[in-house]
Amino acid sequence: MSVINVGIIGASGYTGLELVKILIKHPKFNLSYVANSEGGVMLSDLHPSLSGVYECKVLKTDVDELAQECELVFLAVPHQTAMAYVKPLIAKGVKVVDLSADYRLTQDLYEEFYCPHTDVQNLSHAVYGLPEINREALKSAKLVANPGCFPTSAILGLLPFMEKRLKNTPIIIDAKTGVSGAGKKLSDVTHFVNVNDNLFAYNPLMHRHAPEIAQKLHVDFDEVNFVPYLVPVTRGMISSIYIQVSGDFDAFELLREFYKDEQHVRVCKNPVDMKSVSGTNFCDIYVKQKGSVLFISSAIDNLMRGASSQAVVNANIMMGVDESAGIPNIAYVP
Amino acid sequence: MSVINVGIIGASGYTGLELVKILIKHPKFNLSYVANSEGGVMLSDLHPSLSGVYECKVLKTDVDELAQECELVFLAVPHQTAMAYVKPLIAKGVKVVDLSADYRLTQDLYEEFYCPHTDVQNLSHAVYGLPEINREALKSAKLVANPGCFPTSAILGLLPFMEKRLKNTPIIIDAKTGVSGAGKKLSDVTHFVNVNDNLFAYNPLMHRHAPEIAQKLHVDFDEVNFVPYLVPVTRGMISSIYIQVSGDFDAFELLREFYKDEQHVRVCKNPVDMKSVSGTNFCDIYVKQKGSVLFISSAIDNLMRGASSQAVVNANIMMGVDESAGIPNIAYVP
Amino acid sequence: MSVINVGIIGASGYTGLELVKILIKHPKFNLSYVANSEGGVMLSDLHPSLSGVYECKVLKTDVDELAQECELVFLAVPHQTAMAYVKPLIAKGVKVVDLSADYRLTQDLYEEFYCPHTDVQNLSHAVYGLPEINREALKSAKLVANPGCFPTSAILGLLPFMEKRLKNTPIIIDAKTGVSGAGKKLSDVTHFVNVNDNLFAYNPLMHRHAPEIAQKLHVDFDEVNFVPYLVPVTRGMISSIYIQVSGDFDAFELLREFYKDEQHVRVCKNPVDMKSVSGTNFCDIYVKQKGSVLFISSAIDNLMRGASSQAVVNANIMMGVDESAGIPNIAYVP
Amino acid sequence: MSVINVGIIGASGYTGLELVKILIKHPKFNLSYVANSEGGVMLSDLHPSLSGVYECKVLKTDVDELAQECELVFLAVPHQTAMAYVKPLIAKGVKVVDLSADYRLTQDLYEEFYCPHTDVQNLSHAVYGLPEINREALKSAKLVANPGCFPTSAILGLLPFMEKRLKNTPIIIDAKTGVSGAGKKLSDVTHFVNVNDNLFAYNPLMHRHAPEIAQKLHVDFDEVNFVPYLVPVTRGMISSIYIQVSGDFDAFELLREFYKDEQHVRVCKNPVDMKSVSGTNFCDIYVKQKGSVLFISSAIDNLMRGASSQAVVNANIMMGVDESAGIPNIAYVP
């Protein structure tokens, strides 16, 4: 198989950087187009750690040029901006993995939590890019909505146990995320002095990732109680999940069986930690039962499984490439 | 009123240091006896930050000497060790605030979660030192069991809402603690490399503070689901609490009303953070409701409200001193 | 002695908060005026940790009002802004402790490193507020230029050894500072992701504190080689100082002798650390000699000895109050 | 070229883990022997992040077995232990890269700073494994002494400027290291509470890496003034170097010219940071001149360029493999 040319729109942020880091080592993809909204700088000026490793000029995004160059493009831009690019890209036959929220929700939920949707046509065929639930659909997808980081960790933790769950009992998700999830933007919650040696919840019970979780799990939004905490960590995310279950079963065995054929989920006998998945596409999951309550702890790297490496897995599936091709599995430990 | 002589047994650890820091500035207490198991060193050798501030020799614990010197003593020693001191101290008429777990639980629960109890006689009259629930009993107490850190934050968060709680629904407590809670002892979970930029649960659903929470709230141990996480923070603790409630009420108003006369609980309109209570005896509480689910976030300094400053509040009450005398209220912010 | 009314202009930042924290516990000063440029908010909205501890309205700065209310004012505003307030305040007979750089340097040096000076008249009588070198002058000062944080730690470390120093050899100061030194302002160097688990120098050999160090030590700016590093710490500062010396002497004894009457300098037998001075006005100094090279390690809390607590010491001296009245000496340890 | 079998003795520590992480992805080496002193566990039990990535049994070290299996072995064991393995391994014709200090120094210096040397014969032909100075000798080396982390960063920073240096002036090296440099061993200096939000020097002017730096730079030990600081960072190291120079030259150009053919040194226009080299074999160097003083800031990952990745570079050279084969160059950023 010959090399497949791919591009990135939105190379300036953390997820853009992670995409570059994966794609320049990818055995099947060739990163042939790197752009942001302004263009004109060297990529290593945006990301000095790439100096002497990968040097290229960042282009000003031009959909026509991109369409001539690439078969697939990763969009690492804010929601709303993404829609504006998807429309012409799909029209020109370029496959798209969109890392924003624009194609993750049904129109009504999207418009309730974000803004008016201006590309309903493509929304109708977009595939939610969680391979563990949509692998088949991804194979023929033209447009993939890459999942949010919180939903990825929460859904993968919950999926195996949804059948055991007592109907009409609350799903509790107490999540903890590293600061890179807030992006490069300067704000009070990313100021070192506010975060270091500290901890706090934000948007409790109101975060926009809650409807995404509910919709993909086919439960009511009312049943999902989602509270994220910001922890003084650069990257990583753990969701603490509590549900009520019925019936007699071995939660660990159920979990292991459920994911036995999945290469990017690790079922753990000991409580998971953030670092063991840092820099990888793994989702590590631990479960423990006490009476009718199930505690599930699900860890991912928010920038990788929660964004960029999952995006490349999706691209692999879309392009008929081995699912784990080029996907990092060596953690940033210690 | 003349000055009251007090002592500390167990001056080497973090809670011992915090006791010293409070007592040497206390307007009514005179710290006249500081001891640990070996004695013989200068206090500022154990705690260099006290150099030039407070210099004294650490004594080898001698109950007779202590009883001659002090009216009240703080025990900052491990459980089991504490019992051995309490017996003779009480016998000699010294009042005791015990920071260990030895007098917090009923005998059967204690022996299930800790070890055989060797001082059942004093256990029978020990008062659980949470002023918000036991203020009257504390006034005449001879022996106070100072609460654990997790129970303090969890109970104070839950108390106002227990009447609204739906019977037989699980109480979920997802707590996060700084590393000082693990003490000075060297272990894998206190090694910087394991903790920094990382996060993990430990003893999920099995921690010994769960029965303490259950007993003080008069609920079944089965109903309390308690999972602590270690966060890369030196001091501080936040409990995320989720319960199901019934009836129509304003959770914030209920909370404010419940604590309106308490000077060491602050009811917050915004989500609480660890730093705002660091170095103080405050418990900051935030509540938010979504349908039948109540989310309560309760923050304390694990070494202060979770140990030493609460111990001094208890001592204040026991000795008839103003409850907030000498209690720090200025947070370590920024 | 009756209580002395004092005020703060610039209550929004970190040094403003530290001033408030000290002054509301001060036995001789009464904080009767708290202002910033806009006014109109509650102080506890700017600094939530003060909720329930100290509530007051922040006023819009009005020099006339202030002059009627206060005998002394602390200016915690940026350089250049400070000058504009000093002129009328001094004219109205209010004593001023200025925490900015505006009155620290001679006019020519100031204008070289900052901007044109618009209050040369008051510059001529301003006293540099390092008590260890200017105690006598401070007693009658009307305007005190509170030293910069780096100069405080560097000068106190160097002072005892200047006579032993080999002329015309470089003074090397490799300083490390916590992030609070950069203030509340949002910038790339205060973004958590850039600072956490990282380290870097900034403005090497070009920082504006270098001329201040040179001038107060009466050496040429050319001789001072000053490089600051930003470390992933909230507060604290250590200067590593290297000089060449001649003659036969015991560096530790010289240091101890030099500071034997100073209550806010601690001479240490072991290498100093940041935390042991955190929250206090102490400067901890360690020295070690190897041949002709002297290594001096000098630690302060950048917000306290490097700003606010030193400012209150200066005010104490100016107002004839005991120098250590109200000055915190209990470190934020652990 | 066929695959080359290599082994690791000492797989339990951080450098052992880094060696595994590199070697299992290496295009030319096959990791066929992994041992520690006891053996018997799974490697993923020692390093859980390797679960599902690389599973093998850790063997009890057996030199005969190893010699049959491997052409080259990496020793990641403490000094003194290393010597005991090197003797029989070399006798059996196995090439060795020793990450300990045992073959870095001349016998007399080694015995002064460490302990008696028991393998003087092999010491005589060991090559110091800094490719930038010993590339030719490494090609035919049988035994390579892998440099210490501090010496690597200090020597690479100093090398280009040694000719410009003023004789008999002190070399100042103020280094800052992450905590992983202290290894997995539990001690007060690796306890999170002592390190977090703190900073301190250790072994100032007395560290054992100082003679290594002196010897490799061919200067007197008296001229090297080396002070390491422990910073609250997991991995990474920056050496601040100050020397006095003479003559008229452009320091940046000299640096760039010196390293123009080196692929693992990056010459930087802006001050270096730790993270940009984290996870890689790069040494990033920045230089700035002020009069006769040169400030050099040299950053490496202490576990990579300071230990394991440099060890693999040395092995590459010894085995005639491309020097950068399998060497990670993608930094752990953000």
PDB file of N, CA and C in Angstrom, chain B residues 248-315:
ATOM      1  N   ASP B 248     -39.105  19.327  47.904  1.00  0.00           N
ATOM      2  CA  ASP B 248     -38.818  20.559  47.201  1.00  0.00           C
ATOM      3  C   ASP B 248     -38.123  21.510  48.169  1.00  0.00           C
ATOM      4  N   PHE B 249     -36.878  21.829  47.932  1.00  0.00           N
ATOM      5  CA  PHE B 249     -36.182  22.729  48.842  1.00  0.00           C
ATOM      6  C   PHE B 249     -35.029  23.402  48.104  1.00  0.00           C
ATOM      7  N   ASP B 250     -34.569  24.492  48.683  1.00  0.00           N
ATOM      8  CA  ASP B 250     -33.428  25.221  48.119  1.00  0.00           C
ATOM      9  C   ASP B 250     -32.190  24.753  48.875  1.00  0.00           C
ATOM     10  N   ALA B 251     -31.366  23.988  48.196  1.00  0.00           N
ATOM     11  CA  ALA B 251     -30.238  23.341  48.877  1.00  0.00           C
ATOM     12  C   ALA B 251     -29.278  24.369  49.475  1.00  0.00           C
ATOM     13  N   PHE B 252     -29.030  25.433  48.731  1.00  0.00           N
ATOM     14  CA  PHE B 252     -28.100  26.443  49.228  1.00  0.00           C
ATOM     15  C   PHE B 252     -28.645  27.108  50.494  1.00  0.00           C
ATOM     16  N   GLU B 253     -29.926  27.452  50.462  1.00  0.00           N
ATOM     17  CA  GLU B 253     -30.527  28.102  51.631  1.00  0.00           C
ATOM     18  C   GLU B 253     -30.542  27.177  52.844  1.00  0.00           C
ATOM     19  N   LEU B 254     -30.819  25.915  52.592  1.00  0.00           N
ATOM     20  CA  LEU B 254     -30.827  24.934  53.674  1.00  0.00           C
ATOM     21  C   LEU B 254     -29.437  24.857  54.318  1.00  0.00           C
ATOM     22  N   LEU B 255     -28.432  24.829  53.453  1.00  0.00           N
ATOM     23  CA  LEU B 255     -27.047  24.762  53.919  1.00  0.00           C
ATOM     24  C   LEU B 255     -26.686  26.012  54.724  1.00  0.00           C
ATOM     25  N   ARG B 256     -27.061  27.153  54.190  1.00  0.00           N
ATOM     26  CA  ARG B 256     -26.727  28.414  54.866  1.00  0.00           C
ATOM     27  C   ARG B 256     -27.418  28.518  56.225  1.00  0.00           C
ATOM     28  N   GLU B 257     -28.663  28.118  56.239  1.00  0.00           N
ATOM     29  CA  GLU B 257     -29.419  28.159  57.480  1.00  0.00           C
ATOM     30  C   GLU B 257     -28.797  27.215  58.520  1.00  0.00           C
ATOM     31  N   PHE B 258     -28.446  26.038  58.058  1.00  0.00           N
ATOM     32  CA  PHE B 258     -27.924  25.017  58.971  1.00  0.00           C
ATOM     33  C   PHE B 258     -26.657  25.495  59.693  1.00  0.00           C
ATOM     34  N   TYR B 259     -25.809  26.205  58.970  1.00  0.00           N
ATOM     35  CA  TYR B 259     -24.525  26.601  59.544  1.00  0.00           C
ATOM     36  C   TYR B 259     -24.457  28.078  59.909  1.00  0.00           C
ATOM     37  N   LYS B 260     -25.614  28.724  60.013  1.00  0.00           N
ATOM     38  CA  LYS B 260     -25.581  30.194  60.145  1.00  0.00           C
ATOM     39  C   LYS B 260     -24.888  30.652  61.428  1.00  0.00           C
ATOM     40  N   ASP B 261     -24.852  29.821  62.450  1.00  0.00           N
ATOM     41  CA  ASP B 261     -24.198  30.224  63.693  1.00  0.00           C
ATOM     42  C   ASP B 261     -22.805  29.617  63.874  1.00  0.00           C
ATOM     43  N   GLU B 262     -22.346  28.933  62.875  1.00  0.00           N
ATOM     44  CA  GLU B 262     -21.036  28.280  62.996  1.00  0.00           C
ATOM     45  C   GLU B 262     -19.939  29.175  62.431  1.00  0.00           C
ATOM     46  N   GLN B 263     -18.932  29.425  63.235  1.00  0.00           N
ATOM     47  CA  GLN B 263     -17.870  30.319  62.749  1.00  0.00           C
ATOM     48  C   GLN B 263     -16.797  29.595  61.948  1.00  0.00           C
ATOM     49  N   HIS B 264     -16.772  28.265  61.984  1.00  0.00           N
ATOM     50  CA  HIS B 264     -15.722  27.529  61.279  1.00  0.00           C
ATOM     51  C   HIS B 264     -16.234  26.731  60.095  1.00  0.00           C
ATOM     52  N   VAL B 265     -17.426  27.093  59.636  1.00  0.00           N
ATOM     53  CA  VAL B 265     -17.949  26.542  58.376  1.00  0.00           C
ATOM     54  C   VAL B 265     -18.318  27.730  57.496  1.00  0.00           C
ATOM     55  N   ARG B 266     -17.863  27.696  56.247  1.00  0.00           N
ATOM     56  CA  ARG B 266     -18.244  28.749  55.318  1.00  0.00           C
ATOM     57  C   ARG B 266     -19.073  28.139  54.183  1.00  0.00           C
ATOM     58  N   VAL B 267     -20.217  28.708  53.963  1.00  0.00           N
ATOM     59  CA  VAL B 267     -21.096  28.251  52.897  1.00  0.00           C
ATOM     60  C   VAL B 267     -20.792  29.079  51.649  1.00  0.00           C
ATOM     61  N   CYS B 268     -20.458  28.400  50.532  1.00  0.00           N
ATOM     62  CA  CYS B 268     -19.899  29.099  49.369  1.00  0.00           C
ATOM     63  C   CYS B 268     -20.836  29.068  48.177  1.00  0.00           C
ATOM     64  N   LYS B 269     -20.893  30.186  47.475  1.00  0.00           N
ATOM     65  CA  LYS B 269     -21.725  30.266  46.271  1.00  0.00           C
ATOM     66  C   LYS B 269     -21.013  29.680  45.058  1.00  0.00           C
ATOM     67  N   ASN B 270     -19.699  29.631  45.105  1.00  0.00           N
ATOM     68  CA  ASN B 270     -18.939  29.044  44.006  1.00  0.00           C
ATOM     69  C   ASN B 270     -18.256  27.768  44.489  1.00  0.00           C
ATOM     70  N   PRO B 271     -17.919  26.877  43.563  1.00  0.00           N
ATOM     71  CA  PRO B 271     -17.246  25.636  43.972  1.00  0.00           C
ATOM     72  C   PRO B 271     -16.029  25.927  44.847  1.00  0.00           C
ATOM     73  N   VAL B 272     -15.855  25.145  45.866  1.00  0.00           N
ATOM     74  CA  VAL B 272     -14.770  25.362  46.820  1.00  0.00           C
ATOM     75  C   VAL B 272     -13.442  24.918  46.221  1.00  0.00           C
ATOM     76  N   ASP B 273     -12.360  25.441  46.793  1.00  0.00           N
ATOM     77  CA  ASP B 273     -11.030  24.971  46.402  1.00  0.00           C
ATOM     78  C   ASP B 273     -10.225  24.667  47.661  1.00  0.00           C
ATOM     79  N   MET B 274      -9.142  23.925  47.482  1.00  0.00           N
ATOM     80  CA  MET B 274      -8.341  23.500  48.631  1.00  0.00           C
ATOM     81  C   MET B 274      -7.596  24.642  49.294  1.00  0.00           C
ATOM     82  N   LYS B 275      -7.068  25.544  48.468  1.00  0.00           N
ATOM     83  CA  LYS B 275      -6.155  26.560  49.015  1.00  0.00           C
ATOM     84  C   LYS B 275      -6.855  27.546  49.919  1.00  0.00           C
ATOM     85  N   SER B 276      -8.113  27.836  49.632  1.00  0.00           N
ATOM     86  CA  SER B 276      -8.801  28.862  50.417  1.00  0.00           C
ATOM     87  C   SER B 276      -9.007  28.453  51.870  1.00  0.00           C
ATOM     88  N   VAL B 277      -8.863  27.158  52.176  1.00  0.00           N
ATOM     89  CA  VAL B 277      -8.955  26.731  53.573  1.00  0.00           C
ATOM     90  C   VAL B 277      -7.594  26.291  54.127  1.00  0.00           C
ATOM     91  N   SER B 278      -6.592  26.283  53.283  1.00  0.00           N
ATOM     92  CA  SER B 278      -5.274  25.792  53.705  1.00  0.00           C
ATOM     93  C   SER B 278      -4.704  26.638  54.844  1.00  0.00           C
ATOM     94  N   GLY B 279      -4.305  25.988  55.904  1.00  0.00           N
ATOM     95  CA  GLY B 279      -3.752  26.698  57.048  1.00  0.00           C
ATOM     96  C   GLY B 279      -4.812  27.181  58.031  1.00  0.00           C
ATOM     97  N   THR B 280      -6.071  26.881  57.771  1.00  0.00           N
ATOM     98  CA  THR B 280      -7.159  27.367  58.631  1.00  0.00           C
ATOM     99  C   THR B 280      -8.021  26.214  59.154  1.00  0.00           C
ATOM    100  N   ASN B 281      -8.944  26.571  60.044  1.00  0.00           N
ATOM    101  CA  ASN B 281      -9.891  25.586  60.568  1.00  0.00           C
ATOM    102  C   ASN B 281     -11.227  25.608  59.816  1.00  0.00           C
ATOM    103  N   PHE B 282     -11.291  26.350  58.733  1.00  0.00           N
ATOM    104  CA  PHE B 282     -12.557  26.423  58.000  1.00  0.00           C
ATOM    105  C   PHE B 282     -12.882  25.112  57.291  1.00  0.00           C
ATOM    106  N   CYS B 283     -14.173  24.834  57.240  1.00  0.00           N
ATOM    107  CA  CYS B 283     -14.690  23.866  56.287  1.00  0.00           C
ATOM    108  C   CYS B 283     -15.541  24.654  55.304  1.00  0.00           C
ATOM    109  N   ASP B 284     -15.136  24.659  54.037  1.00  0.00           N
ATOM    110  CA  ASP B 284     -15.891  25.378  53.008  1.00  0.00           C
ATOM    111  C   ASP B 284     -16.795  24.382  52.289  1.00  0.00           C
ATOM    112  N   ILE B 285     -18.062  24.730  52.163  1.00  0.00           N
ATOM    113  CA  ILE B 285     -19.017  23.801  51.557  1.00  0.00           C
ATOM    114  C   ILE B 285     -19.795  24.472  50.431  1.00  0.00           C
ATOM    115  N   TYR B 286     -19.912  23.738  49.343  1.00  0.00           N
ATOM    116  CA  TYR B 286     -20.691  24.172  48.179  1.00  0.00           C
ATOM    117  C   TYR B 286     -21.706  23.087  47.861  1.00  0.00           C
ATOM    118  N   VAL B 287     -22.902  23.473  47.408  1.00  0.00           N
ATOM    119  CA  VAL B 287     -23.898  22.457  47.062  1.00  0.00           C
ATOM    120  C   VAL B 287     -24.570  22.827  45.745  1.00  0.00           C
ATOM    121  N   LYS B 288     -24.904  21.817  44.984  1.00  0.00           N
ATOM    122  CA  LYS B 288     -25.653  22.045  43.735  1.00  0.00           C
ATOM    123  C   LYS B 288     -26.573  20.858  43.495  1.00  0.00           C
ATOM    124  N   GLN B 289     -27.780  21.175  43.071  1.00  0.00           N
ATOM    125  CA  GLN B 289     -28.772  20.137  42.879  1.00  0.00           C
ATOM    126  C   GLN B 289     -29.073  19.959  41.399  1.00  0.00           C
ATOM    127  N   LYS B 290     -29.314  18.713  40.989  1.00  0.00           N
ATOM    128  CA  LYS B 290     -29.798  18.437  39.626  1.00  0.00           C
ATOM    129  C   LYS B 290     -30.824  17.339  39.761  1.00  0.00           C
ATOM    130  N   GLY B 291     -32.080  17.703  39.640  1.00  0.00           N
ATOM    131  CA  GLY B 291     -33.150  16.729  39.863  1.00  0.00           C
ATOM    132  C   GLY B 291     -33.061  16.206  41.282  1.00  0.00           C
ATOM    133  N   SER B 292     -33.036  14.902  41.406  1.00  0.00           N
ATOM    134  CA  SER B 292     -33.016  14.307  42.743  1.00  0.00           C
ATOM    135  C   SER B 292     -31.607  14.099  43.271  1.00  0.00           C
ATOM    136  N   VAL B 293     -30.616  14.515  42.501  1.00  0.00           N
ATOM    137  CA  VAL B 293     -29.232  14.310  42.938  1.00  0.00           C
ATOM    138  C   VAL B 293     -28.660  15.601  43.511  1.00  0.00           C
ATOM    139  N   LEU B 294     -28.020  15.448  44.662  1.00  0.00           N
ATOM    140  CA  LEU B 294     -27.356  16.578  45.291  1.00  0.00           C
ATOM    141  C   LEU B 294     -25.855  16.349  45.211  1.00  0.00           C
ATOM    142  N   PHE B 295     -25.131  17.337  44.710  1.00  0.00           N
ATOM    143  CA  PHE B 295     -23.667  17.300  44.704  1.00  0.00           C
ATOM    144  C   PHE B 295     -23.183  18.271  45.764  1.00  0.00           C
ATOM    145  N   ILE B 296     -22.379  17.768  46.695  1.00  0.00           N
ATOM    146  CA  ILE B 296     -21.830  18.606  47.757  1.00  0.00           C
ATOM    147  C   ILE B 296     -20.316  18.522  47.678  1.00  0.00           C
ATOM    148  N   SER B 297     -19.658  19.666  47.698  1.00  0.00           N
ATOM    149  CA  SER B 297     -18.197  19.689  47.660  1.00  0.00           C
ATOM    150  C   SER B 297     -17.737  20.356  48.953  1.00  0.00           C
ATOM    151  N   SER B 298     -16.951  19.625  49.726  1.00  0.00           N
ATOM    152  CA  SER B 298     -16.607  20.059  51.077  1.00  0.00           C
ATOM    153  C   SER B 298     -15.097  20.048  51.251  1.00  0.00           C
ATOM    154  N   ALA B 299     -14.515  21.225  51.510  1.00  0.00           N
ATOM    155  CA  ALA B 299     -13.056  21.358  51.546  1.00  0.00           C
ATOM    156  C   ALA B 299     -12.543  21.693  52.936  1.00  0.00           C
ATOM    157  N   ILE B 300     -11.498  21.006  53.334  1.00  0.00           N
ATOM    158  CA  ILE B 300     -10.813  21.339  54.587  1.00  0.00           C
ATOM    159  C   ILE B 300      -9.304  21.220  54.372  1.00  0.00           C
ATOM    160  N   ASP B 301      -8.552  21.755  55.299  1.00  0.00           N
ATOM    161  CA  ASP B 301      -7.124  21.435  55.387  1.00  0.00           C
ATOM    162  C   ASP B 301      -7.027  20.166  56.237  1.00  0.00           C
ATOM    163  N   ASN B 302      -6.526  19.095  55.627  1.00  0.00           N
ATOM    164  CA  ASN B 302      -6.497  17.803  56.336  1.00  0.00           C
ATOM    165  C   ASN B 302      -5.690  17.852  57.627  1.00  0.00           C
ATOM    166  N   LEU B 303      -4.673  18.713  57.700  1.00  0.00           N
ATOM    167  CA  LEU B 303      -3.853  18.795  58.910  1.00  0.00           C
ATOM    168  C   LEU B 303      -4.449  19.747  59.942  1.00  0.00           C
ATOM    169  N   MET B 304      -5.357  20.597  59.522  1.00  0.00           N
ATOM    170  CA  MET B 304      -5.910  21.603  60.440  1.00  0.00           C
ATOM    171  C   MET B 304      -7.322  21.196  60.875  1.00  0.00           C
ATOM    172  N   ARG B 305      -8.325  21.521  60.107  1.00  0.00           N
ATOM    173  CA  ARG B 305      -9.682  21.101  60.451  1.00  0.00           C
ATOM    174  C   ARG B 305      -9.734  19.559  60.492  1.00  0.00           C
ATOM    175  N   GLY B 306      -8.883  18.913  59.689  1.00  0.00           N
ATOM    176  CA  GLY B 306      -8.874  17.451  59.696  1.00  0.00           C
ATOM    177  C   GLY B 306      -8.032  16.860  60.811  1.00  0.00           C
ATOM    178  N   ALA B 307      -7.402  17.702  61.636  1.00  0.00           N
ATOM    179  CA  ALA B 307      -6.579  17.180  62.736  1.00  0.00           C
ATOM    180  C   ALA B 307      -6.320  18.270  63.789  1.00  0.00           C
ATOM    181  N   SER B 308      -5.267  19.058  63.610  1.00  0.00           N
ATOM    182  CA  SER B 308      -4.723  19.835  64.723  1.00  0.00           C
ATOM    183  C   SER B 308      -5.537  21.054  65.132  1.00  0.00           C
ATOM    184  N   SER B 309      -6.017  21.833  64.178  1.00  0.00           N
ATOM    185  CA  SER B 309      -6.768  23.007  64.627  1.00  0.00           C
ATOM    186  C   SER B 309      -8.106  22.585  65.218  1.00  0.00           C
ATOM    187  N   GLN B 310      -8.719  21.538  64.671  1.00  0.00           N
ATOM    188  CA  GLN B 310      -9.958  21.029  65.279  1.00  0.00           C
ATOM    189  C   GLN B 310      -9.682  20.515  66.694  1.00  0.00           C
ATOM    190  N   ALA B 311      -8.502  19.910  66.880  1.00  0.00           N
ATOM    191  CA  ALA B 311      -8.138  19.452  68.229  1.00  0.00           C
ATOM    192  C   ALA B 311      -8.058  20.623  69.201  1.00  0.00           C
ATOM    193  N   VAL B 312      -7.529  21.736  68.750  1.00  0.00           N
ATOM    194  CA  VAL B 312      -7.426  22.891  69.640  1.00  0.00           C
ATOM    195  C   VAL B 312      -8.799  23.514  69.876  1.00  0.00           C
ATOM    196  N   VAL B 313      -9.651  23.533  68.877  1.00  0.00           N
ATOM    197  CA  VAL B 313     -11.029  23.985  69.102  1.00  0.00           C
ATOM    198  C   VAL B 313     -11.670  23.125  70.186  1.00  0.00           C
ATOM    199  N   ASN B 314     -11.503  21.813  70.061  1.00  0.00           N
ATOM    200  CA  ASN B 314     -12.058  20.925  71.089  1.00  0.00           C
ATOM    201  C   ASN B 314     -11.493  21.240  72.474  1.00  0.00           C
ATOM    202  N   ALA B 315     -10.197  21.464  72.535  1.00  0.00           N
ATOM    203  CA  ALA B 315      -9.576  21.810  73.811  1.00  0.00           C
ATOM    204  C   ALA B 315     -10.134  23.125  74.350  1.00  0.00           C
TER     205      ALA B 315
END
